[in-house]
Amino acid sequence: SAVISQKPSRDICQRGTSLTIQCQVDSQVTMMFWYRQQPGQSLTLIATANQGSEATYESGFVIDKFPISRPNLTFSTLTVSNMSPEDSSIYLCSAQGHNTGELFFGEGSRLTVL
Amino acid sequence: AQSVTQLDSQVPVFEEAPVELRCNYSSSVSVYLFWYVQYPNQGLQLLLKYLSGSTLVKGINGFEAEFNKSQTSFHLRKPSVHISDTAEYFCAVSDHLGFQKLVFGTGTRLLVSP
């Protein structure tokens, strides 16, 4: 299994600012992902964080708005840029170790944009 | 493309009663199916998964689910629920095992009352 730590756990931000969320896994993992969970909704995959290269974004998400880094196998960051109230969500980091078929999730970062 | 439908947004039930949370999926290829639980203000935790083999899979906390290929369903069941089972339950599907890209349903809120 893998334990995933995210910080901040929550934050309140002003419109137009940017926030970087950090994700640390306690063991080496192959795949890392970032999901968004908007209020009262399900999880939507934002992107796959690739080690040492640009992230792979899903339809509707772009690098300029959600830049992602993954400098090594156990750490990734997601930045939410130029925030608006519509970005208020829970952002979840997830990771897969080996071929277990299981994704592990962090507790999420609850972001409120005023 | 895969999709997941959770027909019930909310399921109220009394403690010690049985419960079934419904999940239907669509996919043109072989699928891997998962149920995750999200307790208030927490991340997602894997309840159980179907990768192959027996169509009846047992998970944690007394939950089980049955994969029905002809019905394209993966309903979650528990014979006797506890107050502590109150949470949001997400069904998810993937057509990749190694590259774990999950598509989530909209979730079902299970409300257990005394």
PDB file of C-alpha atoms in Angstrom:
ATOM      1  CA  SER A   1       0.000   0.000   0.000  1.00  0.00           C
ATOM      2  CA  ALA A   2       0.966   3.643  -0.201  1.00  0.00           C
ATOM      3  CA  VAL A   3       0.315   6.529   2.145  1.00  0.00           C
ATOM      4  CA  ILE A   4      -0.234   9.833   0.400  1.00  0.00           C
ATOM      5  CA  SER A   5       0.138  13.173   2.148  1.00  0.00           C
ATOM      6  CA  GLN A   6      -1.168  16.376   0.674  1.00  0.00           C
ATOM      7  CA  LYS A   7      -0.732  19.931   1.775  1.00  0.00           C
ATOM      8  CA  PRO A   8      -2.318  22.248   2.331  1.00  0.00           C
ATOM      9  CA  SER A   9      -5.358  20.314   3.501  1.00  0.00           C
ATOM     10  CA  ARG A  10      -7.470  23.399   2.936  1.00  0.00           C
ATOM     11  CA  ASP A  11      -7.038  27.010   1.948  1.00  0.00           C
ATOM     12  CA  ILE A  12      -9.042  30.096   1.197  1.00  0.00           C
ATOM     13  CA  CYS A  13      -7.686  32.163  -1.655  1.00  0.00           C
ATOM     14  CA  GLN A  14      -8.434  35.392  -3.421  1.00  0.00           C
ATOM     15  CA  ARG A  15      -9.528  35.557  -7.016  1.00  0.00           C
ATOM     16  CA  GLY A  16      -6.637  35.948  -9.442  1.00  0.00           C
ATOM     17  CA  THR A  17      -4.014  34.345  -7.230  1.00  0.00           C
ATOM     18  CA  SER A  18      -2.353  30.927  -7.638  1.00  0.00           C
ATOM     19  CA  LEU A  19      -1.931  28.069  -5.204  1.00  0.00           C
ATOM     20  CA  THR A  20       0.422  25.094  -5.327  1.00  0.00           C
ATOM     21  CA  ILE A  21      -0.638  21.807  -3.763  1.00  0.00           C
ATOM     22  CA  GLN A  22       2.019  19.298  -2.798  1.00  0.00           C
ATOM     23  CA  CYS A  23       1.669  15.528  -2.807  1.00  0.00           C
ATOM     24  CA  GLN A  24       4.139  13.191  -1.151  1.00  0.00           C
ATOM     25  CA  VAL A  25       3.956   9.399  -1.340  1.00  0.00           C
ATOM     26  CA  ASP A  26       5.714   7.264   1.229  1.00  0.00           C
ATOM     27  CA  SER A  27       6.961   4.722  -1.316  1.00  0.00           C
ATOM     28  CA  GLN A  28       7.973   4.659  -4.932  1.00  0.00           C
ATOM     29  CA  VAL A  29       5.008   4.522  -7.255  1.00  0.00           C
ATOM     30  CA  THR A  30       4.685   4.216 -10.989  1.00  0.00           C
ATOM     31  CA  MET A  31       1.743   6.440 -11.784  1.00  0.00           C
ATOM     32  CA  MET A  32       0.556   9.614 -10.081  1.00  0.00           C
ATOM     33  CA  PHE A  33      -2.641  11.426 -10.936  1.00  0.00           C
ATOM     34  CA  TRP A  34      -4.481  14.577  -9.977  1.00  0.00           C
ATOM     35  CA  TYR A  35      -8.264  14.596  -9.649  1.00  0.00           C
ATOM     36  CA  ARG A  36     -10.759  17.351  -8.975  1.00  0.00           C
ATOM     37  CA  GLN A  37     -13.941  16.864  -6.981  1.00  0.00           C
ATOM     38  CA  GLN A  38     -16.280  19.799  -7.319  1.00  0.00           C
ATOM     39  CA  PRO A  39     -18.881  20.369  -4.585  1.00  0.00           C
ATOM     40  CA  GLY A  40     -21.418  17.558  -4.547  1.00  0.00           C
ATOM     41  CA  GLN A  41     -19.922  15.901  -7.598  1.00  0.00           C
ATOM     42  CA  SER A  42     -17.748  12.991  -8.529  1.00  0.00           C
ATOM     43  CA  LEU A  43     -14.067  12.884  -9.309  1.00  0.00           C
ATOM     44  CA  THR A  44     -12.735  14.136 -12.599  1.00  0.00           C
ATOM     45  CA  LEU A  45      -9.231  13.309 -13.744  1.00  0.00           C
ATOM     46  CA  ILE A  46      -7.209  16.437 -14.421  1.00  0.00           C
ATOM     47  CA  ALA A  47      -3.941  14.905 -15.551  1.00  0.00           C
ATOM     48  CA  THR A  48      -1.351  12.192 -15.184  1.00  0.00           C
ATOM     49  CA  ALA A  49       1.838  13.440 -13.588  1.00  0.00           C
ATOM     50  CA  ASN A  50       4.808  12.038 -15.486  1.00  0.00           C
ATOM     51  CA  GLN A  51       8.203  11.900 -13.891  1.00  0.00           C
ATOM     52  CA  GLY A  52      10.667  14.215 -15.545  1.00  0.00           C
ATOM     53  CA  SER A  53       8.387  15.232 -18.393  1.00  0.00           C
ATOM     54  CA  GLU A  54       5.262  17.214 -19.055  1.00  0.00           C
ATOM     55  CA  ALA A  55       2.033  15.984 -17.552  1.00  0.00           C
ATOM     56  CA  THR A  56      -0.644  14.393 -19.712  1.00  0.00           C
ATOM     57  CA  TYR A  57      -3.836  16.425 -19.478  1.00  0.00           C
ATOM     58  CA  GLU A  58      -7.397  15.270 -19.925  1.00  0.00           C
ATOM     59  CA  SER A  59      -9.867  17.024 -22.156  1.00  0.00           C
ATOM     60  CA  GLY A  60     -10.903  20.343 -20.673  1.00  0.00           C
ATOM     61  CA  PHE A  61      -7.734  20.854 -18.638  1.00  0.00           C
ATOM     62  CA  VAL A  62      -4.670  22.761 -19.826  1.00  0.00           C
ATOM     63  CA  ILE A  63      -1.144  23.223 -18.607  1.00  0.00           C
ATOM     64  CA  ASP A  64      -1.397  26.994 -18.294  1.00  0.00           C
ATOM     65  CA  LYS A  65      -4.229  26.671 -15.802  1.00  0.00           C
ATOM     66  CA  PHE A  66      -3.010  23.557 -13.965  1.00  0.00           C
ATOM     67  CA  PRO A  67       0.766  23.266 -14.229  1.00  0.00           C
ATOM     68  CA  ILE A  68       2.020  20.007 -12.739  1.00  0.00           C
ATOM     69  CA  SER A  69       5.468  18.880 -11.755  1.00  0.00           C
ATOM     70  CA  ARG A  70       6.827  15.494 -10.778  1.00  0.00           C
ATOM     71  CA  PRO A  71      10.549  15.751 -10.145  1.00  0.00           C
ATOM     72  CA  ASN A  72      10.878  12.231  -8.721  1.00  0.00           C
ATOM     73  CA  LEU A  73       8.920   9.032  -8.130  1.00  0.00           C
ATOM     74  CA  THR A  74       7.395  10.075  -4.830  1.00  0.00           C
ATOM     75  CA  PHE A  75       6.534  13.769  -5.159  1.00  0.00           C
ATOM     76  CA  SER A  76       4.270  15.889  -7.330  1.00  0.00           C
ATOM     77  CA  THR A  77       2.766  19.359  -7.276  1.00  0.00           C
ATOM     78  CA  LEU A  78      -0.350  20.816  -8.833  1.00  0.00           C
ATOM     79  CA  THR A  79      -0.740  24.561  -9.224  1.00  0.00           C
ATOM     80  CA  VAL A  80      -4.130  26.132  -9.726  1.00  0.00           C
ATOM     81  CA  SER A  81      -3.381  29.382 -11.569  1.00  0.00           C
ATOM     82  CA  ASN A  82      -5.287  32.628 -11.767  1.00  0.00           C
ATOM     83  CA  MET A  83      -8.033  31.246  -9.589  1.00  0.00           C
ATOM     84  CA  SER A  84     -11.718  32.052  -9.865  1.00  0.00           C
ATOM     85  CA  PRO A  85     -14.618  30.938  -7.646  1.00  0.00           C
ATOM     86  CA  GLU A  86     -15.314  28.156 -10.156  1.00  0.00           C
ATOM     87  CA  ASP A  87     -12.024  26.563  -9.090  1.00  0.00           C
ATOM     88  CA  SER A  88     -13.371  25.960  -5.594  1.00  0.00           C
ATOM     89  CA  SER A  89     -13.049  22.195  -5.272  1.00  0.00           C
ATOM     90  CA  ILE A  90     -11.283  19.401  -3.534  1.00  0.00           C
ATOM     91  CA  TYR A  91      -8.109  18.445  -5.375  1.00  0.00           C
ATOM     92  CA  LEU A  92      -6.976  14.881  -4.827  1.00  0.00           C
ATOM     93  CA  CYS A  93      -3.634  13.317  -5.517  1.00  0.00           C
ATOM     94  CA  SER A  94      -3.583   9.612  -6.267  1.00  0.00           C
ATOM     95  CA  ALA A  95      -0.924   7.034  -6.970  1.00  0.00           C
ATOM     96  CA  GLN A  96      -0.599   3.514  -8.203  1.00  0.00           C
ATOM     97  CA  GLY A  97       2.230   1.290  -7.078  1.00  0.00           C
ATOM     98  CA  HIS A  98       2.548  -1.861  -9.073  1.00  0.00           C
ATOM     99  CA  ASN A  99      -0.054  -3.810 -11.029  1.00  0.00           C
ATOM    100  CA  THR A 100      -2.422  -4.222  -8.101  1.00  0.00           C
ATOM    101  CA  GLY A 101      -5.332  -2.523  -9.782  1.00  0.00           C
ATOM    102  CA  GLU A 102      -5.657  -0.132  -6.883  1.00  0.00           C
ATOM    103  CA  LEU A 103      -5.293   3.603  -6.736  1.00  0.00           C
ATOM    104  CA  PHE A 104      -4.414   5.174  -3.408  1.00  0.00           C
ATOM    105  CA  PHE A 105      -5.700   8.637  -2.615  1.00  0.00           C
ATOM    106  CA  GLY A 106      -4.599  11.478  -0.445  1.00  0.00           C
ATOM    107  CA  GLU A 107      -7.113  13.157   1.823  1.00  0.00           C
ATOM    108  CA  GLY A 108      -7.460  15.997  -0.596  1.00  0.00           C
ATOM    109  CA  SER A 109      -6.887  19.725  -0.557  1.00  0.00           C
ATOM    110  CA  ARG A 110     -10.083  21.711  -0.124  1.00  0.00           C
ATOM    111  CA  LEU A 111      -9.755  24.992  -1.980  1.00  0.00           C
ATOM    112  CA  THR A 112     -12.179  27.891  -1.608  1.00  0.00           C
ATOM    113  CA  VAL A 113     -11.781  30.881  -3.903  1.00  0.00           C
ATOM    114  CA  LEU A 114     -13.449  34.122  -2.903  1.00  0.00           C
TER     115      LEU A 114
ATOM    116  CA  ALA B   1     -15.132   5.269 -23.983  1.00  0.00           C
ATOM    117  CA  GLN B   2     -16.092   3.982 -20.606  1.00  0.00           C
ATOM    118  CA  SER B   3     -18.776   5.406 -18.393  1.00  0.00           C
ATOM    119  CA  VAL B   4     -20.274   4.589 -15.032  1.00  0.00           C
ATOM    120  CA  THR B   5     -23.825   5.189 -13.882  1.00  0.00           C
ATOM    121  CA  GLN B   6     -24.844   5.219 -10.265  1.00  0.00           C
ATOM    122  CA  LEU B   7     -28.587   5.534 -10.400  1.00  0.00           C
ATOM    123  CA  ASP B   8     -29.144   6.448  -6.780  1.00  0.00           C
ATOM    124  CA  SER B   9     -27.732   9.720  -5.546  1.00  0.00           C
ATOM    125  CA  GLN B  10     -28.803   8.964  -1.997  1.00  0.00           C
ATOM    126  CA  VAL B  11     -29.881   5.807  -0.195  1.00  0.00           C
ATOM    127  CA  PRO B  12     -31.403   6.130   3.287  1.00  0.00           C
ATOM    128  CA  VAL B  13     -31.485   2.961   5.360  1.00  0.00           C
ATOM    129  CA  PHE B  14     -31.964   1.954   8.969  1.00  0.00           C
ATOM    130  CA  GLU B  15     -29.167   0.440  10.985  1.00  0.00           C
ATOM    131  CA  GLU B  16     -28.850  -3.342  10.671  1.00  0.00           C
ATOM    132  CA  ALA B  17     -30.886  -3.380   7.459  1.00  0.00           C
ATOM    133  CA  PRO B  18     -29.407  -4.727   4.214  1.00  0.00           C
ATOM    134  CA  VAL B  19     -28.388  -2.328   1.478  1.00  0.00           C
ATOM    135  CA  GLU B  20     -27.579  -2.443  -2.223  1.00  0.00           C
ATOM    136  CA  LEU B  21     -25.910   0.399  -4.077  1.00  0.00           C
ATOM    137  CA  ARG B  22     -26.295   0.117  -7.807  1.00  0.00           C
ATOM    138  CA  CYS B  23     -23.624   0.598 -10.437  1.00  0.00           C
ATOM    139  CA  ASN B  24     -23.833   0.068 -14.173  1.00  0.00           C
ATOM    140  CA  TYR B  25     -20.995   0.571 -16.599  1.00  0.00           C
ATOM    141  CA  SER B  26     -20.435   0.749 -20.311  1.00  0.00           C
ATOM    142  CA  SER B  27     -17.268  -0.253 -22.050  1.00  0.00           C
ATOM    143  CA  SER B  28     -16.318  -1.827 -25.320  1.00  0.00           C
ATOM    144  CA  VAL B  29     -13.454  -3.817 -23.849  1.00  0.00           C
ATOM    145  CA  SER B  30     -12.678  -5.862 -20.787  1.00  0.00           C
ATOM    146  CA  VAL B  31     -13.087  -3.856 -17.652  1.00  0.00           C
ATOM    147  CA  TYR B  32     -11.775  -3.653 -14.168  1.00  0.00           C
ATOM    148  CA  LEU B  33     -14.277  -2.456 -11.591  1.00  0.00           C
ATOM    149  CA  PHE B  34     -13.859  -0.783  -8.227  1.00  0.00           C
ATOM    150  CA  TRP B  35     -15.860   0.552  -5.324  1.00  0.00           C
ATOM    151  CA  TYR B  36     -14.396   3.334  -3.224  1.00  0.00           C
ATOM    152  CA  VAL B  37     -15.756   4.888  -0.033  1.00  0.00           C
ATOM    153  CA  GLN B  38     -15.272   8.481   1.056  1.00  0.00           C
ATOM    154  CA  TYR B  39     -15.983   9.337   4.667  1.00  0.00           C
ATOM    155  CA  PRO B  40     -16.658  12.985   5.511  1.00  0.00           C
ATOM    156  CA  ASN B  41     -13.602  15.187   5.033  1.00  0.00           C
ATOM    157  CA  GLN B  42     -11.426  12.273   4.015  1.00  0.00           C
ATOM    158  CA  GLY B  43      -9.890  10.891   0.845  1.00  0.00           C
ATOM    159  CA  LEU B  44     -11.079   7.803  -0.980  1.00  0.00           C
ATOM    160  CA  GLN B  45     -10.501   4.309   0.325  1.00  0.00           C
ATOM    161  CA  LEU B  46     -10.778   1.175  -1.757  1.00  0.00           C
ATOM    162  CA  LEU B  47     -13.594  -1.108  -0.644  1.00  0.00           C
ATOM    163  CA  LEU B  48     -13.162  -3.853  -3.219  1.00  0.00           C
ATOM    164  CA  LYS B  49     -12.210  -4.533  -6.794  1.00  0.00           C
ATOM    165  CA  TYR B  50     -12.978  -6.930  -9.606  1.00  0.00           C
ATOM    166  CA  LEU B  51     -10.072  -7.733 -11.905  1.00  0.00           C
ATOM    167  CA  SER B  52     -10.828 -11.278 -13.024  1.00  0.00           C
ATOM    168  CA  GLY B  53     -11.949 -14.656 -11.696  1.00  0.00           C
ATOM    169  CA  SER B  54     -14.892 -15.078  -9.357  1.00  0.00           C
ATOM    170  CA  THR B  55     -17.666 -12.659 -10.076  1.00  0.00           C
ATOM    171  CA  LEU B  56     -18.466 -12.266  -6.383  1.00  0.00           C
ATOM    172  CA  VAL B  57     -15.842 -10.187  -4.668  1.00  0.00           C
ATOM    173  CA  LYS B  58     -15.606  -9.472  -0.989  1.00  0.00           C
ATOM    174  CA  GLY B  59     -14.135  -6.317   0.406  1.00  0.00           C
ATOM    175  CA  ILE B  60     -13.498  -4.577   3.663  1.00  0.00           C
ATOM    176  CA  ASN B  61     -16.080  -3.731   6.301  1.00  0.00           C
ATOM    177  CA  GLY B  62     -18.390  -6.588   5.267  1.00  0.00           C
ATOM    178  CA  PHE B  63     -19.140  -5.265   1.787  1.00  0.00           C
ATOM    179  CA  GLU B  64     -19.346  -7.427  -1.304  1.00  0.00           C
ATOM    180  CA  ALA B  65     -20.135  -6.851  -4.959  1.00  0.00           C
ATOM    181  CA  GLU B  66     -21.088  -9.024  -7.886  1.00  0.00           C
ATOM    182  CA  PHE B  67     -19.830  -8.521 -11.407  1.00  0.00           C
ATOM    183  CA  ASN B  68     -22.559  -9.273 -13.921  1.00  0.00           C
ATOM    184  CA  LYS B  69     -21.256  -9.039 -17.443  1.00  0.00           C
ATOM    185  CA  SER B  70     -24.600  -9.599 -19.159  1.00  0.00           C
ATOM    186  CA  GLN B  71     -26.214  -6.850 -17.105  1.00  0.00           C
ATOM    187  CA  THR B  72     -23.067  -4.691 -17.186  1.00  0.00           C
ATOM    188  CA  SER B  73     -23.496  -4.165 -13.480  1.00  0.00           C
ATOM    189  CA  PHE B  74     -21.360  -4.198 -10.358  1.00  0.00           C
ATOM    190  CA  HIS B  75     -23.752  -3.621  -7.474  1.00  0.00           C
ATOM    191  CA  LEU B  76     -22.435  -3.219  -3.944  1.00  0.00           C
ATOM    192  CA  ARG B  77     -24.158  -4.981  -1.060  1.00  0.00           C
ATOM    193  CA  LYS B  78     -23.962  -5.318   2.687  1.00  0.00           C
ATOM    194  CA  PRO B  79     -26.303  -7.585   4.644  1.00  0.00           C
ATOM    195  CA  SER B  80     -26.409  -5.402   7.757  1.00  0.00           C
ATOM    196  CA  VAL B  81     -25.246  -1.788   7.843  1.00  0.00           C
ATOM    197  CA  HIS B  82     -23.900   0.246  10.739  1.00  0.00           C
ATOM    198  CA  ILE B  83     -24.152   3.922  11.504  1.00  0.00           C
ATOM    199  CA  SER B  84     -20.444   4.147  10.679  1.00  0.00           C
ATOM    200  CA  ASP B  85     -21.145   3.095   7.086  1.00  0.00           C
ATOM    201  CA  THR B  86     -22.628   6.529   6.421  1.00  0.00           C
ATOM    202  CA  ALA B  87     -20.448   7.873   3.622  1.00  0.00           C
ATOM    203  CA  GLU B  88     -20.244   8.543  -0.103  1.00  0.00           C
ATOM    204  CA  TYR B  89     -19.665   5.496  -2.268  1.00  0.00           C
ATOM    205  CA  PHE B  90     -18.132   5.701  -5.728  1.00  0.00           C
ATOM    206  CA  CYS B  91     -18.107   3.055  -8.404  1.00  0.00           C
ATOM    207  CA  ALA B  92     -15.263   3.265 -10.911  1.00  0.00           C
ATOM    208  CA  VAL B  93     -14.168   1.481 -14.062  1.00  0.00           C
ATOM    209  CA  SER B  94     -10.928   1.121 -15.950  1.00  0.00           C
ATOM    210  CA  ASP B  95     -10.012  -0.704 -19.108  1.00  0.00           C
ATOM    211  CA  HIS B  96      -6.333  -0.680 -18.208  1.00  0.00           C
ATOM    212  CA  LEU B  97      -4.730  -2.553 -15.381  1.00  0.00           C
ATOM    213  CA  GLY B  98      -1.197  -1.322 -15.680  1.00  0.00           C
ATOM    214  CA  PHE B  99      -1.988   2.248 -16.585  1.00  0.00           C
ATOM    215  CA  GLN B 100      -4.601   3.038 -14.043  1.00  0.00           C
ATOM    216  CA  LYS B 101      -6.956   5.637 -15.406  1.00  0.00           C
ATOM    217  CA  LEU B 102     -10.225   5.418 -13.524  1.00  0.00           C
ATOM    218  CA  VAL B 103     -13.583   6.804 -14.588  1.00  0.00           C
ATOM    219  CA  PHE B 104     -15.812   7.452 -11.595  1.00  0.00           C
ATOM    220  CA  GLY B 105     -19.565   7.427 -11.200  1.00  0.00           C
ATOM    221  CA  THR B 106     -21.369  10.352  -9.636  1.00  0.00           C
ATOM    222  CA  GLY B 107     -21.487   8.690  -6.236  1.00  0.00           C
ATOM    223  CA  THR B 108     -24.181   7.431  -3.888  1.00  0.00           C
ATOM    224  CA  ARG B 109     -24.586   8.865  -0.434  1.00  0.00           C
ATOM    225  CA  LEU B 110     -25.493   6.140   2.050  1.00  0.00           C
ATOM    226  CA  LEU B 111     -27.317   7.526   5.078  1.00  0.00           C
ATOM    227  CA  VAL B 112     -27.684   5.075   7.936  1.00  0.00           C
ATOM    228  CA  SER B 113     -30.002   6.081  10.749  1.00  0.00           C
ATOM    229  CA  PRO B 114     -30.755   4.410  14.084  1.00  0.00           C
TER     230      PRO B 114
END
